[in-house]
XYZ file of C-alpha atoms in Angstrom:
459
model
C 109.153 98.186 55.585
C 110.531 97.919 59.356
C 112.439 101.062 58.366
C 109.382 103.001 56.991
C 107.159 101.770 60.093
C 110.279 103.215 62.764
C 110.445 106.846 60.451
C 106.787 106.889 60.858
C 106.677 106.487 64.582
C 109.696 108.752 65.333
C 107.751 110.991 62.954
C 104.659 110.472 64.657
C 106.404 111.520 68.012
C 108.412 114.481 66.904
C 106.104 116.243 64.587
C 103.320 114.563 64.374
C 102.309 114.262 60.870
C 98.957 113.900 59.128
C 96.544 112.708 56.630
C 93.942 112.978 54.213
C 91.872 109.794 56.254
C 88.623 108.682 57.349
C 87.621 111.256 59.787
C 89.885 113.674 58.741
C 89.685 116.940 61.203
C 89.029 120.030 58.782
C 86.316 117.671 56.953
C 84.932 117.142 60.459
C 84.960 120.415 61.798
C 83.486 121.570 58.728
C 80.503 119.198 59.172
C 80.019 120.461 62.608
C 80.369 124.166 61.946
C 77.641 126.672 62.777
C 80.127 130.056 62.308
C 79.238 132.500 59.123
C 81.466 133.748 56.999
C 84.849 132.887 55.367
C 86.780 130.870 57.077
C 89.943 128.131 57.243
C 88.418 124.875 58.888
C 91.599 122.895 59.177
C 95.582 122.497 57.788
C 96.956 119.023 58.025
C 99.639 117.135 56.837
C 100.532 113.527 56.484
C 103.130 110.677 56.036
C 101.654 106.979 54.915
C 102.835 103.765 53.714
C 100.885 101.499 50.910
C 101.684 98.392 49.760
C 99.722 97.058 46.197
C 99.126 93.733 44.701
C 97.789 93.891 40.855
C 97.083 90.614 39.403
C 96.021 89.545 35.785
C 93.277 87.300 34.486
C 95.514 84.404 34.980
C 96.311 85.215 38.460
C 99.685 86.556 37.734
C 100.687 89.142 40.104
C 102.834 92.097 39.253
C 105.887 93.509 40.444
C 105.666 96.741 38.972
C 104.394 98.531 41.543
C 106.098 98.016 44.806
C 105.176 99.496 49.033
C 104.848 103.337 48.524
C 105.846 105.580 51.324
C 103.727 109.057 50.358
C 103.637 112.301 52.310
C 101.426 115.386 51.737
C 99.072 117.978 53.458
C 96.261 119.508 52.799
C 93.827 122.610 53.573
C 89.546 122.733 53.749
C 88.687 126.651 53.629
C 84.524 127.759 53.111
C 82.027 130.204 53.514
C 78.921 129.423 55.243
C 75.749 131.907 55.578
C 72.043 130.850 57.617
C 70.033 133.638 57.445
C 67.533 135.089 55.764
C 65.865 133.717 52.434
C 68.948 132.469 51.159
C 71.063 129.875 52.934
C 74.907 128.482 51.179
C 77.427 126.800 51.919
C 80.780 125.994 50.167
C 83.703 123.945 50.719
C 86.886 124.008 49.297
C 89.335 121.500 50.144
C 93.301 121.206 48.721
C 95.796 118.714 49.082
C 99.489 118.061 47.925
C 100.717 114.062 48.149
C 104.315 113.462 47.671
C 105.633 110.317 46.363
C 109.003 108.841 47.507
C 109.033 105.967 45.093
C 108.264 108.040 41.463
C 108.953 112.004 42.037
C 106.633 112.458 38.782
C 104.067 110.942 40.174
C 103.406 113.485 43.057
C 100.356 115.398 42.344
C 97.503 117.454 43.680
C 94.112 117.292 45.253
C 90.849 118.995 44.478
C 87.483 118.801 46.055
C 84.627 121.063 45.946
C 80.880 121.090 47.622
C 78.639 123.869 47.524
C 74.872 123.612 48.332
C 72.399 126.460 48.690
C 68.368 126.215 49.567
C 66.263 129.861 48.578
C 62.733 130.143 50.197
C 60.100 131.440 47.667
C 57.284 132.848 49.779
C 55.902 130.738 52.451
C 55.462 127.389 50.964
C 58.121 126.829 48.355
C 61.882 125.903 48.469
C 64.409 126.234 45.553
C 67.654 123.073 46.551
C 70.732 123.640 44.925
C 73.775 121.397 45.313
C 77.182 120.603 43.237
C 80.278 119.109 44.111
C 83.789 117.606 42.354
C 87.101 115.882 43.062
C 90.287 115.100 41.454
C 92.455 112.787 42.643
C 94.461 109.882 42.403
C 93.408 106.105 43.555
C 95.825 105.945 46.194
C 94.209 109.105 47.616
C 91.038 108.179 46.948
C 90.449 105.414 49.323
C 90.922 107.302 51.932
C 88.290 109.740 51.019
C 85.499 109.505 53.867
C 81.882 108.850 52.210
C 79.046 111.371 53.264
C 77.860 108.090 55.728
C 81.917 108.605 57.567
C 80.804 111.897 58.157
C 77.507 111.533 59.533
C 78.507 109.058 61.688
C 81.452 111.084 63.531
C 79.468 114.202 63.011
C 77.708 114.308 66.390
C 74.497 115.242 65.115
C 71.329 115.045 67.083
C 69.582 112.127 66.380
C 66.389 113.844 64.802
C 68.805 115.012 62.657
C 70.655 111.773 61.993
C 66.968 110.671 60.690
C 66.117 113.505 58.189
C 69.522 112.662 56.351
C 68.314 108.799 55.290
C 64.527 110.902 54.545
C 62.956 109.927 58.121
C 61.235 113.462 59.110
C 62.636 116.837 58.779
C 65.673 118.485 59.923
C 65.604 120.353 62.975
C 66.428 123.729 60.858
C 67.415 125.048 57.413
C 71.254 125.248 58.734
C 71.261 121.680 59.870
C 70.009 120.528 56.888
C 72.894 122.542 54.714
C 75.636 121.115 57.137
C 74.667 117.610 57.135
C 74.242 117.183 53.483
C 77.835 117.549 53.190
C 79.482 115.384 49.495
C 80.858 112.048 49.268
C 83.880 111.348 47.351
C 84.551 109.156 43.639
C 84.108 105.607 45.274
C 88.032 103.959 45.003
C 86.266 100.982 42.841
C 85.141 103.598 40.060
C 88.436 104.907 39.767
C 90.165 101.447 39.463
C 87.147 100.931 36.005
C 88.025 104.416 34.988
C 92.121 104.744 35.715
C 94.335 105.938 38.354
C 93.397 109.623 38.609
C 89.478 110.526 37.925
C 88.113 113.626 37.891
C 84.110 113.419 39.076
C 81.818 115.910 39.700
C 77.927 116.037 40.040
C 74.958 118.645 40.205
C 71.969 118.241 41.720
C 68.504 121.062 41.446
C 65.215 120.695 43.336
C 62.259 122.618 43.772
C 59.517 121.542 46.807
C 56.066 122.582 47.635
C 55.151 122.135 51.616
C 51.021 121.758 50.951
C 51.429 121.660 54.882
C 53.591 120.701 57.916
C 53.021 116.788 56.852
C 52.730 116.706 53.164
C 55.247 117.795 50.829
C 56.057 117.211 46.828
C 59.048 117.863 45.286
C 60.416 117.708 42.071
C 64.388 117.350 40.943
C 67.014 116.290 38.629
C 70.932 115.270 39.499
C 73.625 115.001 36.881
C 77.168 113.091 37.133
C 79.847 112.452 35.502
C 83.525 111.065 35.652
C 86.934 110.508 32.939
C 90.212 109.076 32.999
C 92.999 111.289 33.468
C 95.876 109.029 33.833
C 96.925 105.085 34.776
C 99.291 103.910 37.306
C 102.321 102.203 34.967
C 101.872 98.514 36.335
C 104.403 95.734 34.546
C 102.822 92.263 33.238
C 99.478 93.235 33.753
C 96.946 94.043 31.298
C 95.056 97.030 32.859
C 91.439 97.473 32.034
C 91.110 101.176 32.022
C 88.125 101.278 28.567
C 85.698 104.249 29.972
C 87.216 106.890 29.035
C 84.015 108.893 30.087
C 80.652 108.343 31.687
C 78.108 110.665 32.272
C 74.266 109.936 34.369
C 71.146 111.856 35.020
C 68.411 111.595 36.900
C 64.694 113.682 37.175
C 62.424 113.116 39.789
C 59.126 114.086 40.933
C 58.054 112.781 44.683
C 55.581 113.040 47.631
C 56.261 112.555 51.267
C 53.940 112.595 53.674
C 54.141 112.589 57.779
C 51.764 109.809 58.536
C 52.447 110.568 62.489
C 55.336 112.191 64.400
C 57.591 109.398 64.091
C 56.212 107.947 60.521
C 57.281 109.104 57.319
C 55.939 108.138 53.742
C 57.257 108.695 50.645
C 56.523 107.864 46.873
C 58.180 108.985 43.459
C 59.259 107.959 39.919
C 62.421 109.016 38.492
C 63.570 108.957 34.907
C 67.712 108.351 34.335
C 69.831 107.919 31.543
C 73.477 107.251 31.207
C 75.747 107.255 28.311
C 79.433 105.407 27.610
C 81.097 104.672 24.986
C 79.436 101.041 25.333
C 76.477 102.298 26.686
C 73.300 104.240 26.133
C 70.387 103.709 27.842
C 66.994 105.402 29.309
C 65.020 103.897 32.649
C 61.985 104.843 34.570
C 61.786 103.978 38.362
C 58.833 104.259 40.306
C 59.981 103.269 44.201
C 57.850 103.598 47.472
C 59.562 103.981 51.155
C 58.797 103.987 54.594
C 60.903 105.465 57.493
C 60.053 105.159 61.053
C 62.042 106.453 64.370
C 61.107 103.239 66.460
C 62.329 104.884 69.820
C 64.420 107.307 71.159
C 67.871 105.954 69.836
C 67.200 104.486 66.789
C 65.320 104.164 63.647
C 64.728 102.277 60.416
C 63.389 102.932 56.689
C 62.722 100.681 54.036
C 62.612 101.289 49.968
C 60.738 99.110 47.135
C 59.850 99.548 43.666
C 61.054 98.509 40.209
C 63.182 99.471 37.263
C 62.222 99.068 33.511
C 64.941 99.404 30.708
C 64.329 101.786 27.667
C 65.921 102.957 24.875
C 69.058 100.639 25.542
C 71.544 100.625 23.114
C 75.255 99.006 23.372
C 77.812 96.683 21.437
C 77.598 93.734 23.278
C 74.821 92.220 25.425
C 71.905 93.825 27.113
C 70.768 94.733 30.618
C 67.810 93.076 32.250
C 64.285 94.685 30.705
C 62.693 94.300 34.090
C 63.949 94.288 37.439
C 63.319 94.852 41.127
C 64.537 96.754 43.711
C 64.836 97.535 47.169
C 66.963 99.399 50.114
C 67.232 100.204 53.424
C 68.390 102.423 56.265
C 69.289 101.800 59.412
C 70.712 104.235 62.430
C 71.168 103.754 66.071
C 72.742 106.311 68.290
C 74.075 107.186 72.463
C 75.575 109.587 73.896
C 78.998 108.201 72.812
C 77.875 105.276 69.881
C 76.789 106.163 66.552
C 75.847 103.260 64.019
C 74.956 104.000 60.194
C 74.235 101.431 57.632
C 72.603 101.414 54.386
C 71.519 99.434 51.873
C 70.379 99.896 47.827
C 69.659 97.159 44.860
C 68.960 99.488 42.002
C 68.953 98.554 38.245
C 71.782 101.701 37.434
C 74.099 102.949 39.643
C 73.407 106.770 39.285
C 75.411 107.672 42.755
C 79.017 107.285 41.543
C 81.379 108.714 38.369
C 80.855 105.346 36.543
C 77.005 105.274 36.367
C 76.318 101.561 34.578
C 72.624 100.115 33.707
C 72.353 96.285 34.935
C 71.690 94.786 38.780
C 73.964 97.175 40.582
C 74.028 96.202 44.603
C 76.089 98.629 47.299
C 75.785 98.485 51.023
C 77.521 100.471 53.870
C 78.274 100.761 57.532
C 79.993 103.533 59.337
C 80.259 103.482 63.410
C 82.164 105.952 65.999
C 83.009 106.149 69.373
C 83.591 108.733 71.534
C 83.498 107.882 75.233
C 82.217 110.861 77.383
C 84.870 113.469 78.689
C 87.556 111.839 77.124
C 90.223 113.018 74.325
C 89.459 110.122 72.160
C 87.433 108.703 69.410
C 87.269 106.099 67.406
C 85.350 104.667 63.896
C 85.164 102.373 61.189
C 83.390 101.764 58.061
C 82.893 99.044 55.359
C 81.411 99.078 51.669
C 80.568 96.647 48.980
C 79.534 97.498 45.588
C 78.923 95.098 43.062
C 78.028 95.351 38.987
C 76.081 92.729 37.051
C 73.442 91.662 34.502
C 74.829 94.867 32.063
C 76.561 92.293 29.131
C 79.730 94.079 29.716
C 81.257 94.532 32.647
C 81.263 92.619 36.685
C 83.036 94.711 39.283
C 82.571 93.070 42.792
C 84.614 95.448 45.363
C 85.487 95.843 48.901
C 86.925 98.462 50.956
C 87.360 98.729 54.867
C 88.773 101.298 56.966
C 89.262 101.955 60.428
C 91.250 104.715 63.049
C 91.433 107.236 66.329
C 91.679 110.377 67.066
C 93.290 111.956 69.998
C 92.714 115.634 71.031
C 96.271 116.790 71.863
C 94.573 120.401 72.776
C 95.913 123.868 71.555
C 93.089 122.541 68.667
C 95.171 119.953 67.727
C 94.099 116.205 66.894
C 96.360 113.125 65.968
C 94.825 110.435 63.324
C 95.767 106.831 62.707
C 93.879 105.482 59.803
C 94.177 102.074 58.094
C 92.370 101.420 54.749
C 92.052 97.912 52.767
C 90.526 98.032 49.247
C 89.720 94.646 47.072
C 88.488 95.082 43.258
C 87.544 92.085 41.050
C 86.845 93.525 37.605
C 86.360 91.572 34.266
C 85.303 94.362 31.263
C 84.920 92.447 27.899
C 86.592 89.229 29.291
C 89.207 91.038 30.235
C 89.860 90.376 34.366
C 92.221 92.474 36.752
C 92.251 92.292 40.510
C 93.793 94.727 42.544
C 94.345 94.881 46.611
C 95.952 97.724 48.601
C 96.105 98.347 51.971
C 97.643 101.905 53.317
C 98.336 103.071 57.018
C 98.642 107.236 57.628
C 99.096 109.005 60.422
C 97.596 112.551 61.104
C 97.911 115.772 62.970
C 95.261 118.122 62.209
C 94.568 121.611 62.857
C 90.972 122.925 63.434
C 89.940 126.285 65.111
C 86.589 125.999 66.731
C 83.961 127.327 65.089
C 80.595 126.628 67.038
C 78.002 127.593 68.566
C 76.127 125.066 70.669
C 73.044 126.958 70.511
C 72.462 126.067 67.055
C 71.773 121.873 67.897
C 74.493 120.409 66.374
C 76.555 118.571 69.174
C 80.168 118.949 69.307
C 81.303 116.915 72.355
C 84.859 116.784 71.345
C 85.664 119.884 70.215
């Protein structure tokens, strides 16, 4: 390991590797981009070093699987357009990761995010949006969540509000760059296997009756597989959903009860479908959103969830439940804070959508002094499964780093990432830790126009 840490620095100082990582440059830059047309948003590559613990039921830990030292790079490349009727944007980003331990196992990256919004007229909106990503676990916990992104994005706070639904964005093109897709959550790939493809689409349609009420009506589809499992000796690996795929449509009101004051109600029907699983829901859900000052601002969510149509092997989901969420953001000059909270009876936000008492929560901060080269962030997530008869995942994952602007549109990343997964499917229990380091040197050409409201203070 000593070895592998020294390589890495020397590394570090000679060429100055890079990674796919929380905060990753090209993602970044992409988020912040106001430039039309085709263009290459950043070209990194990377060196990192994981070490794994897989245990059993019994506690047993494995030694199939020993400290990894991977290497890779990767490219983000899109096409962007904000003007006239139709708005899109697209995102393409691929990735090679080298293994030094198992030469077979070296494989490729894929991820994908497209969105588009068409006016019809004066008062209607078409919203389309798709995304999808391949990859393998050890890649995928690294893979920044749309909350990473808003976080380090630089946004203005307005802004910052309309993506957790508090007011409106400050234009069509703000609205397109700031939606920008999350990737597979590391704890559905450990349910589903090692490498997991998932991909999602989402369609919506709103009516502005006038500049404070609005309806809209929409549906959003997911899905996710196993591909392939990570060979671990002495441990039973619980890798049973081969497949799962979600839906959701929606119809909803919001309403600007003041400048600052936003109100929203809607009912959404979802179903999901496994192997085990099958199973229709209807939730009705109310919210409230408020900017309560210059820097900061909160929303709150409430409603309930009623089981239909539910039909698996063994056990059954709760036929009533509550829930509830939250929002919460709080931003400087050089801070930003963004946390979130959601206690919903299916999980219809991830590739392994599951009806029972599903509970996730996250936090992403940055910090980028003024007039300086550097910045920092860090994030943490918990998602845990209940109540479905079947399955209770309870997972963990952490990750923090800097970045240092080395100029010539250069930027050096350290990332560290820990990841935690209790899962017992059927009685049958595996938990699995990893923690990974990776260092970075990205390149990203500037493409920005200040004009256009989206800050970009370290660019």
């Amino acid at each position: 390991m000593l070895k592998t840490f020294v390589n890495l620095v020397t590394l570090a100082g000679m060429v100055v590797t890079a990674s796919h990582a929380q905060g990753l440059p090209d993602q970044l830059n992409f988020s912040r981009s106001n430039i039309e047309g085709p263009h290459i948003y950043g070209v990194s590559i990377n060196s990192a070093y994981s070490t794994y613990d897989f245990r059993s039921a019994n506690g047993t830990s494995s030694t199939g699987l020993p400290a990894r030292t991977s290497y890779g790079a990767s490219v983000t490349a899109g096409w962007q357009r904000f003007h006239g009727k139709t708005n899109f944007s697209v995102r393409y980003t691929g990735g090679y990761n080298g293994n030094s331990y198992i030469t077979r196992r070296d494989s490729f990256q894929h991820s994908l995010y497209a969105t588009m919004t068409r006016t019809l007229g004066r008062k209607w909106t078409f919203n389309l949006s798709a995304s999808g990503l391949i990859a393998d676990l050890s890649q995928s916990i690294f893979e920044p969540s749309n909350l990473v992104l808003l976080a380090q994005s630089g946004a203005a706070f307005d802004d910052l509000a309309a993506s957790q639904s508090i007011g409106q964005f400050s234009s069509a093109q703000n609205g397109l760059i700031l939606s920008g897709g999350a990737g597979t959550p590391a704890t559905r790939a450990i349910l589903l296997g090692n490498r997991v493809p998932a991909y999602n689409l989402d369609v919506g349609l709103s009516y502005a009756h006038s500049s404070r009420l609005t309806f809209s009506i929409g549906s959003f589809a997911l899905g996710g597989q196993q591909r392939s499992n990570d060979p671990v000796k002495n441990v039973m690996q619980v890798y049973n959903m081969p497949r799962t795929i979600g839906g959701m449509a929606n119809v909803s009101m919001s309403y600007s009860l003041s400048p600052r004051t936003s109100l929203s109600l809607g009912v959404a029907q979802t179903y999901t479908s496994t192997r085990y699983q099958k199973n229709m829901g209807t939730s009705p859900q109310v919210g409230l959103g408020r900017k309560m000052g210059k820097h900061w601002f909160l929303r709150g969510t409430a409603g309930a969830f009623v089981t239909e149509n539910n039909r698996q092997s063994v056990g059954a989901p709760p036929r009533t439940q509550a829930t509830w969420g939250g929002a919460l953001g709080f931003q400087t000059r050089s801070h930003a804070f963004l946390a979130s909270y959601d206690r919903s009876g299916q999980m219809i936000a991830d590739a392994a959508s599951t009806v029972g008492r599903n509970t996730i929560y996250r936090g992403a901060w940055s910090w980028h002094p003024n007039r300086r080269g550097w910045a920092f962030h860090a994030n943490y997530s918990h998602t845990g499964t209940g109540g479905s008869g079947f399955v209770t995942l309870s997972e963990s994952q952490a990750g923090a780093g800097l970045n240092r602007n080395l100029g010539w549109n250069l930027k050096l990343s350290f990332n560290y990432a820990y990841l935690i997964s209790n899962l017992n499917y059927f009685g049958l229990g595996n938990q699995v830790s990893i923690n990974s380091g990776r260092v970075s040197l990205g390149w990203t050409p500037r493409l920005h126009r200040e004009r256009q409201g989206v800050l970009d203070d370290d660019q």
